[in-house]
Every structure is written in structure tokens, then in C-alpha cells.
Amino acid sequence: MSSALNKMTVEDFDVKGKKVLVRCDFNVKMENGVITSDKRIVASLPTIKYLLDNGAKVILCSHLGRPKGEVNPEFSMKPVAKRLSELLGIEVKMADDVVGESAHALAASLKDGEVLLLENVRFEPGETKNDPELSKKFASLAELYVNDAFGSAHRAHSSTTGVADYLPAACGYLIQKEIQFIGGALENPKRPLVAILGGAKVSDKIGVITNLIDKCDTLIIGGGMAYTFMKALGHNIGNSLLEEDKIELAKEMMDKAEAKGVKFLIPVDNKVGREYKEDTEAMIVNSDDIPDGWMGLDIGPETQKLFADAVKDAGTVIWNGPMGVSEWENFASGTVAVATAIAESGAISIIGGGDSAAAIQKLGFADKMSHISTGGGASLEYLEGKELPGIAALNDK
Ligand code: ADP
Ligand code: MG
């Protein structure tokens, strides 16, 4: 696998007077045709502005929702063009199709410093099949290609991957930052590297645990998946989440950590509830002593200290998965304690995973982290050590 750290970025191109096709992530939240969060459009501005400031002719494209290869006005990019135009303060021309006559005519007439947005790439049935014919059509619109859609970089589609076979290809600033932080932490971390993994299921995170155990100095397991590890140690876990078929694997992971000299921490105490309910009766119990009829819904106060202590001197922290049911205030303190410890540590801090990013934002720690990944699924695959096709397809420097 070639290093993602060596990929060309938008600044490596001479873009003046060139038509540049940019794959953005404009998959915004919409209700009844109205954009309810323009966060993703705002996030894409640095790359677009760089290109405009440097005299490029900018052709943008993205998917929006799941139109399944058919033209469907419900998933039109028109509202995005309108919002983008407001944010940039210039007209954003809107094509009536993806790679058809309208797109070609508008692309051909673009002047330096002008912007065109193509229709939803998933109106084309070839898009999700990475059809080379469609990839060639995308390529024929432009002279250079920039991918800035990290959230789709784990998908080998025409507009994210295939098009790079036919044009010089570089990443935009969003993908560059993902590579710098996640790629940097995996390939050449500032040590000690501490990985904190939580969330509901061991089965969702096997790939991440397996990859990180080979790389980190300390591995911390919290959240619902910690109970399968406790069970593997022979503890009584009451009604806590358990994946029976992963107990053996949990044992293997702990043995592997020991053999490699990786510090492996699981909760020593827990906040348990009677029921899986926000206002359930709750108490603190040790991990070897969860009574029948109770379930672990957050890490306990001793564990908060233990985990905070392990984070204190970290050079880099990679975090995926909340420490408990952090959506509920009653069971959010473990996640808050770990977030606080990371914020105070001075470590390079990287948050991956959709629910984790949402939790960090909701709990008010977003500006305290070095990097919150913009791609849920993509960030997990990256942390699993997989090569992301949308990044692999870019040119090396
Ligand atoms: P991400 O999307 O960041 O990868 P996950 O989807 O793996 O994160 O985990 C988030 C979910 O894990 C949350 O919905 C949270 O409620 C749940 N969770 C965390 N701890 C527990 C627990 N002890 N019992 C049940 N669910 C839990
Ligand atoms: Mg999730």
C-alpha cells in the first residue's frame, strides 16, 4: 500500500485558467426541499475558494441522498447551488444534468473564477458501479480532478475514484486534513499513542481493534462493548450488552495485547441501570460484581480516573465510540470525563466515527479536539487500516 501521506494536494496543481472538476460532499440534511444544515457546504469552501482565487474554472459535483441511478427532482442539487452562491457571494451556475448536454455546454463556457455545479451524480446509474464510461464522461468536462469528499472516499464510485484514471488527480483541503491526522496517527504517530474505543458492539469494531493493537501503546475499551471483555475475564455482567460469539475473540485480543506489551484497559467500575431507559434507577458497581437484573450503561468514577490518567501523557489519542449511552445525560459523564482528559492532555486528538463526532459536538468539546473526522464510515475503514479507494486513486507527489 502506498502511503496516503504522499498524495498530491490541490496546491500541487497549476490551476490558472484550467477547468477543475471537484468532487465535494454536499450530502446535506434536507427537509421538504429545504437545507436544515449547511455544515458540509461550509466545510467545502476552503478548497473552492483556493481554486477561485487562483483563477480556475471550477466544476463541482456531489451526491445527495439515494436517488438510485434515476433522475429524481427530490434529490436535485439546486438548493445546494443557491446556498453555495450565498456563501461564496458569486453566482453558482447549475447544470440540468450530470454529464449531458447542459453540463458540457456550461462547462465549456466557464470563465476563470466562475463556478458550475453539476446535478446529483447518483442520477447516473453508472456512478455507484464505477462505470468507466461514466468516469470518462466526467473526465471530459475538465482538465484536472480534485477529490474533497472524504465521507465517500471509502466508496469506489465514478466521481470519487474512476474519474482519477483519466485526469491528473489530487485531494482538496478536507481530505488532506483527514490524511494528515488519521494517516499521520496510523503511520507515524507522536507517542505514546493511546486508542480509546467504545460504542455498542465489538462486532462493529473488530477491524479497528485488530489494526490499532499493532500500532498503539495503550488500548482502552469502554462503552457497551467492554462487557464482552469483562465476560471473557469471567465476570458477572448482569444484563449488560454481550456478544456471546465474540468472547473468544475478546480473550485473544487481551492475550495479544499482553504479548505485545500494549497496555490494555477495561472499566473497573460501572454505572448500571435497571432498564435500558433514560431515567432508570441507577447505581455504581465494580466490574467483577454487576448484579443480575442490572446493565452497564456508562463507565464508573474510578474508571474515569483510570482512563483520564492513561490519556494524560499521550502524544496522540485516537478515539472512536462513546464510553456509555452518552445521548442520555444520566449516562454521559464517562464520555464527558474522557473528553475533558483528552482536551487537557495536549495530545494530538483524533475523533472518528459518526456517533462519536456527534457526541463530541453535542457535549461541547468540538473546538478542543485536533481533528474530528468528517466521514463516519470512511473514518472507521481508515482506522481499520484499509486503503480508501478515493484516496488511493489520487496521484503521488
Ligand atoms: P460510532 O458511530 O462513533 O462508531 P458507535 O455507533 O459504535 O459509535 O456507538 C455509539 C452507540 O453506542 C451510542 O448509540 C451509544 O448509546 C451506544 N452505547 C455506548 N455504551 C453503551 C452501553 N453501555 N450500552 C448500550 N449502548 C451503549
Ligand atoms: Mg455509529
Coordinates of C-alpha atoms and ligand atoms in Angstrom, one line a residue:
M1 CA 0.0 0.0 0.0
S2 CA 1.5 3.4 -1.0
S3 CA 1.4 6.0 1.7
A4 CA -1.6 8.3 1.7
L5 CA 0.7 11.0 3.3
N6 CA 2.4 11.3 -0.1
K7 CA -0.7 12.2 -2.2
M8 CA -0.8 15.3 -4.3
T9 CA -2.9 18.1 -3.0
V10 CA -4.8 20.9 -4.7
E11 CA -1.8 23.2 -4.1
D12 CA 0.4 20.9 -6.2
F13 CA -1.6 21.8 -9.3
D14 CA -1.1 24.9 -11.5
V15 CA -4.8 25.6 -11.8
K16 CA -4.8 29.0 -13.5
G17 CA -7.2 29.0 -16.5
K18 CA -7.8 25.3 -16.0
K19 CA -11.2 23.5 -15.7
V20 CA -11.1 21.7 -12.4
L21 CA -13.7 19.0 -11.5
V22 CA -14.1 18.9 -7.7
R23 CA -15.9 16.0 -6.0
C24 CA -17.5 17.6 -2.9
D25 CA -19.5 16.2 -0.1
F26 CA -22.7 18.2 -0.4
N27 CA -24.8 15.4 1.0
V28 CA -26.6 17.9 3.3
K29 CA -29.5 17.3 5.6
M30 CA -32.8 18.4 3.9
E31 CA -36.4 18.5 4.9
N32 CA -39.1 19.3 2.2
G33 CA -36.5 20.7 -0.2
V34 CA -35.0 23.0 2.5
I35 CA -31.4 22.6 3.7
T36 CA -31.5 22.1 7.5
S37 CA -27.7 22.1 8.0
D38 CA -25.2 23.7 5.6
K39 CA -22.2 22.4 7.6
R40 CA -20.9 20.3 4.7
I41 CA -21.2 23.1 2.2
V42 CA -19.4 25.4 4.6
A43 CA -16.7 22.8 5.1
S44 CA -16.0 22.6 1.4
L45 CA -15.4 26.4 1.0
P46 CA -11.6 26.4 1.6
T47 CA -10.9 24.2 -1.4
I48 CA -13.4 26.0 -3.7
K49 CA -12.1 29.4 -2.7
Y50 CA -8.5 28.4 -3.2
L51 CA -9.4 27.4 -6.8
L52 CA -11.3 30.5 -7.5
D53 CA -8.6 32.8 -6.0
N54 CA -6.1 31.1 -8.3
G55 CA -8.1 31.6 -11.4
A56 CA -9.5 28.1 -12.0
K57 CA -12.8 27.3 -13.8
V58 CA -14.5 25.3 -11.0
I59 CA -16.9 22.5 -11.8
L60 CA -18.4 20.9 -8.6
C61 CA -20.2 17.7 -8.2
S62 CA -21.6 15.6 -5.4
H63 CA -24.2 13.0 -4.5
L64 CA -27.2 13.9 -2.4
G65 CA -29.3 11.2 -0.8
R66 CA -30.0 7.9 -2.6
P67 CA -31.8 8.6 -5.9
K68 CA -30.6 5.1 -7.0
G69 CA -29.5 5.9 -10.6
E70 CA -32.6 7.7 -11.6
V71 CA -33.3 11.4 -12.1
N72 CA -35.5 12.5 -9.2
P73 CA -36.2 16.2 -8.6
E74 CA -36.5 15.5 -4.8
F75 CA -32.7 14.9 -4.8
S76 CA -31.7 17.8 -7.1
M77 CA -28.6 19.8 -6.2
K78 CA -30.4 23.1 -6.9
P79 CA -30.9 24.1 -3.3
V80 CA -27.1 23.5 -2.8
A81 CA -26.3 25.8 -5.7
K82 CA -28.4 28.5 -4.1
R83 CA -26.8 28.2 -0.7
L84 CA -23.3 27.9 -2.1
S85 CA -23.9 31.0 -4.1
E86 CA -24.9 32.9 -1.0
L87 CA -21.8 31.7 0.9
L88 CA -19.4 32.5 -1.9
G89 CA -21.1 35.8 -2.9
I90 CA -21.0 34.9 -6.6
E91 CA -23.3 33.1 -9.0
V92 CA -23.1 29.4 -9.0
K93 CA -24.3 28.1 -12.4
M94 CA -26.5 25.0 -12.2
A95 CA -26.4 22.3 -14.8
D96 CA -29.6 20.5 -15.7
D97 CA -27.8 17.1 -15.9
V98 CA -24.7 15.4 -14.6
V99 CA -22.6 14.8 -17.8
G100 CA -25.1 15.6 -20.5
E101 CA -25.5 18.4 -23.0
S102 CA -26.3 21.0 -20.3
A103 CA -23.2 20.1 -18.2
H104 CA -20.9 20.2 -21.3
A105 CA -22.2 23.5 -22.6
L106 CA -21.9 25.2 -19.3
A107 CA -18.5 23.8 -18.6
A108 CA -17.3 24.9 -22.0
S109 CA -18.5 28.4 -21.5
L110 CA -17.0 28.8 -17.9
K111 CA -14.6 31.8 -17.5
D112 CA -11.7 31.9 -15.0
G113 CA -13.1 32.3 -11.4
E114 CA -16.5 31.0 -12.3
V115 CA -18.4 28.1 -10.7
L116 CA -20.6 25.4 -12.1
L117 CA -22.5 22.7 -10.1
L118 CA -23.5 19.5 -11.8
E119 CA -26.6 17.6 -11.0
N120 CA -26.6 14.8 -8.4
V121 CA -24.0 12.3 -9.6
R122 CA -26.3 9.4 -8.4
F123 CA -28.8 10.4 -11.1
E124 CA -26.4 8.4 -13.3
P125 CA -26.8 4.6 -12.9
G126 CA -23.1 4.1 -13.6
E127 CA -21.9 6.2 -10.6
T128 CA -22.1 3.6 -7.9
K129 CA -20.9 0.9 -10.3
N130 CA -17.8 2.9 -11.0
D131 CA -18.6 2.5 -14.7
P132 CA -15.6 3.5 -16.8
E133 CA -17.8 5.1 -19.5
L134 CA -19.3 7.5 -16.9
S135 CA -15.8 8.1 -15.4
K136 CA -14.6 9.2 -18.9
K137 CA -17.6 11.5 -19.3
F138 CA -16.8 13.2 -16.0
A139 CA -13.1 13.5 -17.1
S140 CA -14.2 15.0 -20.5
L141 CA -15.7 18.0 -18.6
A142 CA -12.4 19.1 -17.1
E143 CA -8.6 19.1 -17.2
L144 CA -7.8 18.4 -13.5
Y145 CA -9.6 16.5 -10.8
V146 CA -9.8 17.2 -7.1
N147 CA -11.4 14.9 -4.6
D148 CA -12.6 16.6 -1.4
A149 CA -15.4 14.2 -0.4
F150 CA -13.9 12.2 2.5
G151 CA -17.3 10.9 3.6
S152 CA -17.4 9.0 0.2
A153 CA -13.7 8.1 -0.1
H154 CA -14.4 4.5 1.1
R155 CA -16.6 4.0 -2.0
A156 CA -15.1 3.2 -5.4
H157 CA -17.6 5.2 -7.5
S158 CA -17.1 7.0 -10.8
S159 CA -17.0 10.5 -9.3
T160 CA -14.9 9.5 -6.3
T161 CA -12.4 7.1 -7.9
G162 CA -12.9 6.1 -11.5
V163 CA -12.5 9.6 -12.9
A164 CA -9.0 9.7 -11.5
D165 CA -7.9 7.1 -14.1
Y166 CA -8.4 9.8 -16.8
L167 CA -7.3 13.1 -15.2
P168 CA -4.4 14.3 -13.0
A169 CA -5.9 13.8 -9.5
A170 CA -5.2 15.5 -6.2
C171 CA -7.0 15.9 -2.8
G172 CA -8.7 19.0 -1.5
Y173 CA -8.1 20.5 1.9
L174 CA -10.7 18.4 3.7
I175 CA -9.2 15.1 2.6
Q176 CA -5.7 16.5 3.1
K177 CA -6.6 17.1 6.8
E178 CA -8.0 13.6 7.2
I179 CA -4.9 12.1 5.7
Q180 CA -2.6 14.4 7.8
F181 CA -4.3 13.4 11.1
I182 CA -5.7 9.9 10.7
G183 CA -2.9 8.8 8.3
G184 CA -0.3 10.5 10.4
A185 CA -1.5 8.8 13.6
L186 CA -1.5 5.4 11.9
E187 CA 1.7 5.7 10.0
N188 CA 3.9 7.9 12.2
P189 CA 2.3 8.8 15.5
K190 CA 3.6 11.1 18.2
R191 CA 3.9 8.6 21.0
P192 CA 2.6 7.3 23.3
L193 CA -0.3 6.5 21.0
V194 CA -3.5 5.9 23.1
A195 CA -6.5 4.4 21.4
I196 CA -9.9 4.7 23.1
L197 CA -12.6 2.5 21.7
G198 CA -16.2 2.4 22.8
G199 CA -19.7 2.3 21.3
A200 CA -22.2 -0.5 21.3
K201 CA -20.8 -3.5 19.5
V202 CA -17.5 -5.4 19.5
S203 CA -18.5 -6.8 16.1
D204 CA -18.6 -3.3 14.6
K205 CA -15.1 -2.6 15.8
I206 CA -13.1 -5.8 15.4
G207 CA -11.3 -4.4 12.4
V208 CA -10.4 -1.2 14.3
I209 CA -9.2 -3.1 17.4
T210 CA -7.2 -5.5 15.3
N211 CA -5.4 -2.7 13.4
L212 CA -4.8 -0.5 16.4
I213 CA -3.5 -3.2 18.7
D214 CA -0.5 -3.5 16.4
K215 CA 0.1 0.3 16.5
C216 CA -0.8 1.8 19.9
D217 CA 0.9 1.8 23.2
T218 CA -2.3 1.8 25.2
L219 CA -5.7 0.4 24.2
I220 CA -8.7 1.5 26.2
I221 CA -12.1 -0.3 25.8
G222 CA -15.2 1.3 27.2
G223 CA -18.9 1.6 26.2
G224 CA -21.2 -1.3 25.6
M225 CA -18.6 -3.5 24.0
A226 CA -16.5 -3.5 27.2
Y227 CA -18.9 -6.0 28.8
T228 CA -18.0 -8.8 26.4
F229 CA -14.4 -8.3 27.5
M230 CA -15.5 -8.5 31.2
K231 CA -17.4 -11.6 30.5
A232 CA -14.2 -13.0 28.9
L233 CA -12.4 -12.4 32.2
G234 CA -15.1 -14.5 33.9
H235 CA -17.0 -11.6 35.5
N236 CA -20.7 -11.5 36.1
I237 CA -22.1 -8.8 33.8
G238 CA -25.9 -9.0 34.6
N239 CA -28.0 -7.8 31.7
S240 CA -25.2 -5.7 30.1
L241 CA -24.7 -5.8 26.3
L242 CA -23.0 -9.1 25.4
E243 CA -21.9 -10.6 22.2
E244 CA -21.6 -14.3 23.1
D245 CA -19.9 -15.2 19.9
K246 CA -17.1 -12.6 20.4
I247 CA -16.0 -13.8 23.9
E248 CA -13.2 -15.9 22.5
L249 CA -12.1 -13.0 20.3
A250 CA -12.0 -10.7 23.3
K251 CA -9.7 -13.2 25.1
E252 CA -7.4 -13.3 22.1
M253 CA -7.3 -9.5 21.9
M254 CA -6.3 -9.3 25.5
D255 CA -3.7 -12.0 25.2
K256 CA -2.3 -10.3 22.1
A257 CA -2.0 -7.0 23.9
E258 CA -0.2 -8.7 26.7
A259 CA 2.2 -10.5 24.3
K260 CA 3.0 -7.2 22.6
G261 CA 3.4 -5.2 25.7
V262 CA 0.4 -3.0 24.9
K263 CA -1.3 -1.6 28.0
F264 CA -5.0 -2.8 27.8
L265 CA -7.6 -1.1 30.0
I266 CA -11.2 -2.0 30.5
P267 CA -13.6 -0.5 33.1
V268 CA -13.1 -1.3 36.7
D269 CA -16.4 0.1 37.8
N270 CA -19.7 1.0 36.0
K271 CA -22.9 3.0 36.3
V272 CA -25.5 0.4 35.9
G273 CA -29.3 0.8 35.4
R274 CA -32.3 -1.4 35.9
E275 CA -33.6 -0.9 32.4
Y276 CA -32.4 0.5 29.1
K277 CA -34.2 3.8 29.8
E278 CA -33.0 7.4 30.3
D279 CA -34.5 7.8 33.8
T280 CA -33.9 4.2 35.0
E281 CA -32.8 3.6 38.7
A282 CA -29.0 3.6 38.6
M283 CA -26.0 2.8 40.9
I284 CA -22.3 2.4 40.8
V285 CA -20.8 -1.2 41.0
N286 CA -17.4 -2.8 40.4
S287 CA -16.8 -4.6 37.2
D288 CA -16.5 -8.0 38.9
D289 CA -19.8 -7.5 40.6
I290 CA -22.6 -6.4 38.3
P291 CA -25.7 -7.9 39.9
D292 CA -28.3 -9.9 38.0
G293 CA -31.1 -7.7 36.7
W294 CA -28.8 -4.6 36.1
M295 CA -27.0 -3.4 33.0
G296 CA -23.9 -1.3 32.5
L297 CA -24.8 1.9 30.8
D298 CA -21.7 4.0 31.5
I299 CA -18.2 3.7 33.0
G300 CA -17.9 4.5 36.7
P301 CA -15.9 7.2 38.6
E302 CA -12.9 5.0 39.3
T303 CA -12.7 4.1 35.6
Q304 CA -13.0 7.8 34.7
K305 CA -9.9 8.4 36.7
L306 CA -8.1 5.3 35.3
F307 CA -8.8 6.3 31.7
A308 CA -8.0 10.0 32.3
D309 CA -4.7 9.0 33.8
A310 CA -3.8 6.9 30.8
V311 CA -4.6 9.8 28.5
K312 CA -2.7 12.4 30.5
D313 CA 0.8 11.9 28.9
A314 CA -0.4 10.7 25.5
G315 CA 1.3 12.1 22.4
T316 CA -1.7 11.1 20.2
V317 CA -5.2 9.9 21.1
I318 CA -7.4 8.2 18.6
W319 CA -11.0 8.0 19.9
N320 CA -13.9 6.1 18.5
G321 CA -17.1 5.3 20.3
P322 CA -18.7 6.8 23.4
M323 CA -18.0 5.4 26.9
G324 CA -21.7 4.9 27.6
V325 CA -25.1 5.9 26.4
S326 CA -24.0 9.5 26.1
E327 CA -27.2 10.5 24.4
W328 CA -28.7 10.3 27.9
E329 CA -27.5 12.9 30.4
N330 CA -27.6 10.3 33.2
F331 CA -25.1 8.2 31.4
A332 CA -22.9 10.8 29.7
S333 CA -20.4 11.5 32.4
G334 CA -17.9 8.8 31.4
T335 CA -17.8 10.3 27.9
V336 CA -17.5 13.8 29.2
A337 CA -14.7 12.8 31.6
V338 CA -12.7 11.2 28.8
A339 CA -13.3 14.2 26.5
T340 CA -12.1 16.5 29.3
A341 CA -9.0 14.5 29.9
I342 CA -8.2 14.5 26.2
A343 CA -8.8 18.2 26.0
E344 CA -6.4 18.8 28.9
S345 CA -3.7 16.4 27.8
G346 CA -2.2 18.5 25.0
A347 CA -2.1 15.3 22.8
I348 CA -3.0 15.3 19.2
S349 CA -6.6 14.2 19.4
I350 CA -8.5 12.5 16.6
I351 CA -12.2 11.6 16.7
G352 CA -13.5 9.1 14.2
G353 CA -17.0 7.6 13.8
G354 CA -20.4 9.2 13.1
D355 CA -21.9 8.9 16.6
S356 CA -18.7 9.8 18.3
A357 CA -18.3 13.0 16.3
A358 CA -22.0 13.9 17.0
A359 CA -21.5 13.2 20.8
I360 CA -18.3 15.3 21.0
Q361 CA -20.1 18.2 19.2
K362 CA -23.2 17.9 21.4
L363 CA -21.2 17.8 24.6
G364 CA -19.3 20.9 23.6
F365 CA -15.8 19.6 23.0
A366 CA -15.6 20.1 19.3
D367 CA -13.1 23.0 19.4
K368 CA -10.9 21.2 21.9
M369 CA -10.0 18.3 19.6
S370 CA -7.3 18.5 16.9
H371 CA -9.4 16.7 14.4
I372 CA -13.0 15.5 14.2
S373 CA -13.3 13.3 11.1
T374 CA -15.9 14.4 8.5
G375 CA -16.6 10.9 7.4
G376 CA -18.2 8.3 9.7
G377 CA -17.9 5.1 7.8
A378 CA -14.8 6.3 5.9
S379 CA -13.0 7.1 9.1
L380 CA -13.7 3.7 10.6
E381 CA -12.4 2.0 7.4
Y382 CA -9.3 4.2 7.6
L383 CA -8.8 3.2 11.2
E384 CA -9.2 -0.4 10.2
G385 CA -6.1 0.1 8.1
K386 CA -8.0 -0.3 4.8
E387 CA -6.9 1.6 1.7
L388 CA -9.7 4.1 0.8
P389 CA -10.2 3.9 -3.0
G390 CA -11.0 7.6 -3.2
I391 CA -7.6 8.4 -1.8
A392 CA -5.6 5.5 -3.3
A393 CA -6.7 6.8 -6.8
L394 CA -5.0 10.2 -6.3
N395 CA -1.6 10.9 -7.8
D396 CA 1.5 10.6 -5.7
K397 CA 3.7 13.7 -5.3
Ligands
ADP1 P1 -19.5 5.4 16.1 O1 -20.7 5.7 15.2 O2 -18.8 6.7 16.5 O3 -18.6 4.4 15.5 P2 -21.0 3.5 17.7 O4 -22.1 3.5 16.7 O5 -20.1 2.3 17.7 O6 -20.1 4.8 17.5 O7 -21.5 3.7 19.2 C1 -22.5 4.6 19.6 C2 -23.6 4.0 20.4 O8 -23.1 3.1 21.4 C3 -24.4 5.0 21.0 O9 -25.7 5.0 20.4 C4 -24.5 4.6 22.5 O10 -25.7 4.7 23.1 C5 -24.1 3.1 22.4 N1 -23.5 2.7 23.7 C6 -22.4 3.1 24.4 N2 -22.3 2.5 25.5 C7 -23.3 1.6 25.7 C8 -23.7 0.7 26.7 N3 -23.0 0.5 27.8 N4 -24.9 0.0 26.5 C9 -25.6 0.2 25.4 N5 -25.3 1.0 24.4 C10 -24.1 1.7 24.5
MG2 MG -22.5 4.5 14.8

